[in-house]
Short mmCIF file of C-alpha atoms and ligand atoms in Angstrom, two decimals:
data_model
loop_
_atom_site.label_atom_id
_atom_site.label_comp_id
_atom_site.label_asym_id
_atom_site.label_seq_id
_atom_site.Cartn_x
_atom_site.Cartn_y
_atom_site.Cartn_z
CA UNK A 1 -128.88 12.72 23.33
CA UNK A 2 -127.71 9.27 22.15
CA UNK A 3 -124.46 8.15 22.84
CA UNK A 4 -122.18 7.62 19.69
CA UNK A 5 -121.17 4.12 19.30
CA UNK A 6 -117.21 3.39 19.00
CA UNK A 7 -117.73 2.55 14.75
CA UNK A 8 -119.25 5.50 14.50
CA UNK A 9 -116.45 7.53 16.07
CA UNK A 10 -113.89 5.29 14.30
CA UNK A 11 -115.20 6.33 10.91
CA UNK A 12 -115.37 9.55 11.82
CA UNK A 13 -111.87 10.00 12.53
CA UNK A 14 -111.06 8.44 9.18
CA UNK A 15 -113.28 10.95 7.43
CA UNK A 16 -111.72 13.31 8.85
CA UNK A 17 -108.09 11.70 9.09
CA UNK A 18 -105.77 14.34 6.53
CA UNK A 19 -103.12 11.94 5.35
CA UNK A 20 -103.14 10.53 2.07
CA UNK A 21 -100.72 8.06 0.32
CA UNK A 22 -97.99 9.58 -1.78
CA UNK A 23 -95.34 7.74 -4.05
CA UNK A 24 -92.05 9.53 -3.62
CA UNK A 25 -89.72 8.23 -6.59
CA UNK A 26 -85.94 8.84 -5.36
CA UNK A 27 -82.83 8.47 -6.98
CA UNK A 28 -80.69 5.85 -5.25
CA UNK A 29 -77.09 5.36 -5.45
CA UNK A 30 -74.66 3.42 -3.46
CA UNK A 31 -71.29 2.76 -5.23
CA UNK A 32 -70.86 0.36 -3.43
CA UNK A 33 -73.14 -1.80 -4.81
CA UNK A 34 -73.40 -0.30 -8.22
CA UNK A 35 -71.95 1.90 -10.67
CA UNK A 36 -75.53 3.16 -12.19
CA UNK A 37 -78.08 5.19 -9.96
CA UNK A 38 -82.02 3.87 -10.10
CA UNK A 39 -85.02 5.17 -9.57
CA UNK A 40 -87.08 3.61 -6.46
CA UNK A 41 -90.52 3.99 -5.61
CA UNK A 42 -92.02 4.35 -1.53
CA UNK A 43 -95.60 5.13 -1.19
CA UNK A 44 -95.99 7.39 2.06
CA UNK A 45 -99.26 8.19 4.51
CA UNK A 46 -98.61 11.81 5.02
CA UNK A 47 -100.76 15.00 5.47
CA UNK A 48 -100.16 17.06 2.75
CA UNK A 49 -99.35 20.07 4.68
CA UNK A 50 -96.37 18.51 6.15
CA UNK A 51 -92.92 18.90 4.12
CA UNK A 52 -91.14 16.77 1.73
CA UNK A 53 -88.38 16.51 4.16
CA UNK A 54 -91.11 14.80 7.12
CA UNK A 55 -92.32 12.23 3.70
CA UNK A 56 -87.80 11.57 3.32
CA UNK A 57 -87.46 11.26 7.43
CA UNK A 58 -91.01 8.50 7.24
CA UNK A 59 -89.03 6.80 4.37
CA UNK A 60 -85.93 6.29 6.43
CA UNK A 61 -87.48 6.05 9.84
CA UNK A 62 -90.09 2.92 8.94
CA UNK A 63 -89.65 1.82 5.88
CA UNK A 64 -85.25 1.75 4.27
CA UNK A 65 -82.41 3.51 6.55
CA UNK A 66 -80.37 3.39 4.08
CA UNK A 67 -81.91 6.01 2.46
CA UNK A 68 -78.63 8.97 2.69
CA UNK A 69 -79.73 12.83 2.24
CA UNK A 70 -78.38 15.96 4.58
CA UNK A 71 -80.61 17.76 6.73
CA UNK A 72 -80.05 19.69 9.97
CA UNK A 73 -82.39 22.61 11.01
CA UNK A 74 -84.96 21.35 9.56
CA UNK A 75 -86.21 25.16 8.89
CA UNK A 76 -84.41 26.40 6.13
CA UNK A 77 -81.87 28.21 7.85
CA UNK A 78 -78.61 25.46 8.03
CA UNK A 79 -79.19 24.98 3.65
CA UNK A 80 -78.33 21.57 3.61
CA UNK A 81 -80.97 19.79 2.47
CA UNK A 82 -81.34 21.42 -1.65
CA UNK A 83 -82.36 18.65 -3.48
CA UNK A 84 -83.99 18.33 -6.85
CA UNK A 85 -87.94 17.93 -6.29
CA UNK A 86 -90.19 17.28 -8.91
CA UNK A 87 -87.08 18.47 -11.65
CA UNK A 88 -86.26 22.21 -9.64
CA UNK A 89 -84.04 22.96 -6.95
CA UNK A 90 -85.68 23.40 -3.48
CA UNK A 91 -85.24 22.81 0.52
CA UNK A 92 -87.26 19.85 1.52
CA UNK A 93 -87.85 21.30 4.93
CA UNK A 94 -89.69 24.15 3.42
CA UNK A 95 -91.52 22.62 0.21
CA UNK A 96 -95.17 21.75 1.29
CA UNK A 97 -96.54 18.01 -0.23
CA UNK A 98 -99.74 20.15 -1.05
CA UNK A 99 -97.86 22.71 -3.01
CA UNK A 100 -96.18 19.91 -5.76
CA UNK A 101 -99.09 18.31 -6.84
CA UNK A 102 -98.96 15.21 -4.90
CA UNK A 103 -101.48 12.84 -7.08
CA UNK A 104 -98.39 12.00 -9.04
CA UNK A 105 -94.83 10.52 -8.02
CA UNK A 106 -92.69 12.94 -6.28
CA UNK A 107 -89.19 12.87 -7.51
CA UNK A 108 -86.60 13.61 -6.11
CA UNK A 109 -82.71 13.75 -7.01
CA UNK A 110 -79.94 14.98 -5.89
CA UNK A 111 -78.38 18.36 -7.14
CA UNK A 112 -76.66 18.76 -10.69
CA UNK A 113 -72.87 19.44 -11.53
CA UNK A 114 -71.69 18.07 -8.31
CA UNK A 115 -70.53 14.15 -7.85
CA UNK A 116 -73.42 11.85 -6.08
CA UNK A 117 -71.17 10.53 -2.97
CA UNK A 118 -74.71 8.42 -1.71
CA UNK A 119 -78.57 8.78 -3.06
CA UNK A 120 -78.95 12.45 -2.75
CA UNK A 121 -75.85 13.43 -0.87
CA UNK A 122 -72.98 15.54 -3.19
CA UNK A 123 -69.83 16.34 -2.73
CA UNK A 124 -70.07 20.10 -1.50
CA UNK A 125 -66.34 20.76 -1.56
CA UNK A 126 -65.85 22.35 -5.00
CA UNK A 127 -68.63 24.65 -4.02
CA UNK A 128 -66.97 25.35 -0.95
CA UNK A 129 -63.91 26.04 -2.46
CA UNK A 130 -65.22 28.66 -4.74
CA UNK A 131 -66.90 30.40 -1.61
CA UNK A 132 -63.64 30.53 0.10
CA UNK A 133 -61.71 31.77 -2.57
CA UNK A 134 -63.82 35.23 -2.78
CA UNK A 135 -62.41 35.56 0.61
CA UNK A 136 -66.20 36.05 2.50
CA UNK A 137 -64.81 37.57 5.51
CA UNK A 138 -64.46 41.60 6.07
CA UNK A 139 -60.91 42.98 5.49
CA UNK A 140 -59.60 46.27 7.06
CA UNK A 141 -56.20 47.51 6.17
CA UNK A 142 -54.74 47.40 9.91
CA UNK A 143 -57.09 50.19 10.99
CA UNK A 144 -58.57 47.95 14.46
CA UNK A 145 -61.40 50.36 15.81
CA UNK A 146 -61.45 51.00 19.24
CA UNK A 147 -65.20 51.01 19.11
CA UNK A 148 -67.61 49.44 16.40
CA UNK A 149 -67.30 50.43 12.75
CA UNK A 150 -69.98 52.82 11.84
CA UNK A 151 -72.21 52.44 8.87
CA UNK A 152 -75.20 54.33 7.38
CA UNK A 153 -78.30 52.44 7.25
CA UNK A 154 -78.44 53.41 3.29
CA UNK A 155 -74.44 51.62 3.11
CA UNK A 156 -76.21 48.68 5.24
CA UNK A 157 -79.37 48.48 2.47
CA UNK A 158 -76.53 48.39 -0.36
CA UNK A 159 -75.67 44.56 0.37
CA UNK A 160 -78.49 43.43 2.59
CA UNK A 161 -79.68 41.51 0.00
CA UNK A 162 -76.73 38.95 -0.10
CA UNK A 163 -76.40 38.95 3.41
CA UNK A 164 -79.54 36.47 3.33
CA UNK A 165 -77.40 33.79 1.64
CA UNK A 166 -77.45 30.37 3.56
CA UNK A 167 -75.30 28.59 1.16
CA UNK A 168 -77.39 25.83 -0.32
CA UNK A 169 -76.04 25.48 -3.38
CA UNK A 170 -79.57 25.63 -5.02
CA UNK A 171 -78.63 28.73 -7.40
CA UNK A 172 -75.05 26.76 -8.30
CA UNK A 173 -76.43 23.59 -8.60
CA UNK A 174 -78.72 24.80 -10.94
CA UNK A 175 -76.83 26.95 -13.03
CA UNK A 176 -76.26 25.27 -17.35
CA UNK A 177 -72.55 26.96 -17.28
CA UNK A 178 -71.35 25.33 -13.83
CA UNK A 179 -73.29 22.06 -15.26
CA UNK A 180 -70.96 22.32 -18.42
CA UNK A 181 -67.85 21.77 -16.56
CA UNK A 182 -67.74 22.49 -13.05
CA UNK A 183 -65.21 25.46 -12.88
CA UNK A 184 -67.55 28.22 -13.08
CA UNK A 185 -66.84 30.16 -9.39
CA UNK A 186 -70.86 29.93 -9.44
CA UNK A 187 -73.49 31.97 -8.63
CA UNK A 188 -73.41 31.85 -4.64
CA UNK A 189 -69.14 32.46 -4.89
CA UNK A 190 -70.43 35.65 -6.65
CA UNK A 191 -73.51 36.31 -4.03
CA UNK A 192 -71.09 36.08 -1.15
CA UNK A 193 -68.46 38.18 -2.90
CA UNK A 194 -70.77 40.95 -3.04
CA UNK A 195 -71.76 40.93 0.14
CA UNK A 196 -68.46 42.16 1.21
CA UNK A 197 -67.89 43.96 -2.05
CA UNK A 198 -70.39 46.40 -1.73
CA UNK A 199 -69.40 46.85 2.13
CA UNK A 200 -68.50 50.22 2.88
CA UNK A 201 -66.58 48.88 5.92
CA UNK A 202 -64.51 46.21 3.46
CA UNK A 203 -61.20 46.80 2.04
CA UNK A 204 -61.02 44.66 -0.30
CA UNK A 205 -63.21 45.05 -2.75
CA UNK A 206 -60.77 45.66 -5.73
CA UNK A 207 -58.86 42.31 -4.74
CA UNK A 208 -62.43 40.08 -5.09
CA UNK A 209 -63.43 41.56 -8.36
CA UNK A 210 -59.76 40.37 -9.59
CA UNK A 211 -60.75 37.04 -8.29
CA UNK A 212 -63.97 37.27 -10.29
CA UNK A 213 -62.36 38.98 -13.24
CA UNK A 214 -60.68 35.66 -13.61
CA UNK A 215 -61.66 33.08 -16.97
CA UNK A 216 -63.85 31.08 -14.86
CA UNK A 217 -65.41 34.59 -12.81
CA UNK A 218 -68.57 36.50 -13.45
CA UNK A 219 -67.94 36.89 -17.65
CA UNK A 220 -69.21 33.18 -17.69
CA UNK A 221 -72.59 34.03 -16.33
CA UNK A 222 -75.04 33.93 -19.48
CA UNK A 223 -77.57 35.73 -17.69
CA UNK A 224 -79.86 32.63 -17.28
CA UNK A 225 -81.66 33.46 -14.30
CA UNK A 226 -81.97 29.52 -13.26
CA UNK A 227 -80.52 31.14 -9.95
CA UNK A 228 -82.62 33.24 -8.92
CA UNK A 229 -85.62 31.26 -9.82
CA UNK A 230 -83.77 28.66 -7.24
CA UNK A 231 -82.60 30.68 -4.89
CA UNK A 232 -84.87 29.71 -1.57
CA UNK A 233 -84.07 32.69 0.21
CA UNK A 234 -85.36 34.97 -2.48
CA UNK A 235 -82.53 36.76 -3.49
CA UNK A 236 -82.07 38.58 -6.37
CA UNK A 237 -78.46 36.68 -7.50
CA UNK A 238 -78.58 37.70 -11.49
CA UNK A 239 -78.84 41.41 -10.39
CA UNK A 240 -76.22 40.70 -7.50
CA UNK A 241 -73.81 39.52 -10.47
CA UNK A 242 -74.54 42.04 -13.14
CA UNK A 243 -73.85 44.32 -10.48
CA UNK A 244 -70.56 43.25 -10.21
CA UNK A 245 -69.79 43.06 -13.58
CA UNK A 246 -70.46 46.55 -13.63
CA UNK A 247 -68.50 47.32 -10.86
CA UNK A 248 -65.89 45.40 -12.58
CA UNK A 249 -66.08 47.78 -15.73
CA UNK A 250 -66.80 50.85 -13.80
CA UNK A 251 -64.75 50.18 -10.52
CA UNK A 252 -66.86 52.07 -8.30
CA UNK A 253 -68.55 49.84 -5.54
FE1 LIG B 1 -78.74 29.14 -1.64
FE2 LIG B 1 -79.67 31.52 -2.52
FE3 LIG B 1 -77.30 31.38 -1.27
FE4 LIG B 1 -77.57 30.40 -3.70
S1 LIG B 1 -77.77 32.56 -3.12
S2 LIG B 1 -76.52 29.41 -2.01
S3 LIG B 1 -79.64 29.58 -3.65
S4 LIG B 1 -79.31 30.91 -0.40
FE1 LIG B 2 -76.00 30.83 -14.23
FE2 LIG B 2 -77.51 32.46 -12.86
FE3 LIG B 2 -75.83 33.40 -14.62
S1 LIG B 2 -78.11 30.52 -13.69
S2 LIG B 2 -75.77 31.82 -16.17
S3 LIG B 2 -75.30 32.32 -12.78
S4 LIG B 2 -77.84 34.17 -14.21
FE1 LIG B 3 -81.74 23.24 7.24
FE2 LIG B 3 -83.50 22.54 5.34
S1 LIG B 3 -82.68 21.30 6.92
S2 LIG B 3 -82.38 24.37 5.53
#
């Protein structure tokens, strides 16, 4: 058999080499050098079955470490890294390059209706807020058990869906009424109210949907459904929120 000489290997591994060149178009801002936020282009080798996040990380890594943007786990469990990709909310650790049509510029921005501290990093703290002021944490009138609090696997089903919540800020963030002005408690406020809500173990369900009953509470969601379409974790938000608006009305939870 004859021996394969080393071109022919070399173009043979470029045949088959995966990556391709892709032009991610970011949205930079430093206010410390200007007021106004521009667009700037970096064209990437990447396979197209890696993530968005890996093209961000090659940006920073080889080519501008200045480039800002949150990330931790890196496997869409810690939710800090929803950004705006190609105009919709996503994680970049768990959008594929092959999945966003990649002959074109990627863009990507950072979330609405929160202020831009650096390039794609926001100021999470009025979302924060609005989480902590459902009070997301069980509440038992005094009653400490001296063995675990029992629940029925159908009371467990009743919330599990909001359990799966890893705080993003995806379904907020992309939400027209919180864009209008910012004081909308939001859709994941109302996720993680529910959650506890519709806890038969919780006791304070009536004092949450008094929080939400407030002017800027559930009443201001228009029943969009830019949420759920965002929400990377698949929940169902709108029906977590008409659910309790109904409670709200009906008072049973
Ligand atoms: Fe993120 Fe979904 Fe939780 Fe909203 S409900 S913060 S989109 S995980
Ligand atoms: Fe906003 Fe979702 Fe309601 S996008 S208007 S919270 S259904
Ligand atoms: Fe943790 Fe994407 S980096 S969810």
């Amino acid at each position: 058999m004859a021996t394969p000489t080393l071109e022919k290997v070399d173009s043979a591994a470029q045949e088959a080499s995966p990556y391709i060149t892709v032009v991610f178009r970011i949205r930079r801002f430093n206010p410390e050098v200007s007021a106004e936020a521009t667009w700037q282009d970096f064209a990437v080798e990447i396979d197209p079955k890696e993530r968005v996040l890996d093209g961000l990380h090659k940006i920073k890594w080889d080519q501008d470490g200045s480039l800002t943007f949150r990330r931790s786990c890196a496997h869409g469990i810690c939710g800090s890294d929803a950004m705006r990709i190609n105009g919709k909310n996503r994680l970049a650790c768990k959008t594929l390059i092959k999945d966003i049509n990649p002959s074109k510029p990627i863009t990507v921005e950072p979330i609405k209706g929160l202020t831009v501290l650096k390039d794609l990093v926001v100021d999470m703290e009025p979302f924060f807020q609005a989480y902590r002021d459902v009070m997301p944490f069980l509440i038992t009138k005094g009653n400490e058990p001296t063995r675990e609090r029992l629940q029925s696997a159908e009371d467990r089903e009743r919330f599990d869906d909001t359990t799966k919540c890893i705080l993003c800020a995806a379904c907020t963030s992309s939400c027209p009424v919180f864009w209008n002005d910012g004081q909308y408690f939001g859709p994941a406020a109302i996720v993680n109210a529910h959650r506890f809500i519709f806890d038969s173990r919780d006791e304070a369900g009536e004092q949450r949907l008094e929080i939400l009953n407030d002017k800027d509470g559930v009443w201001r969601c228009r029943t969009t459904f830019n949420c759920t379409d965002a929400c990377p974790r698949g929940i169902e938000v709108t029906k977590a929120i008409q659910e309790v608006k109904r409670a709200l009305i009906t008072r049973r939870f």
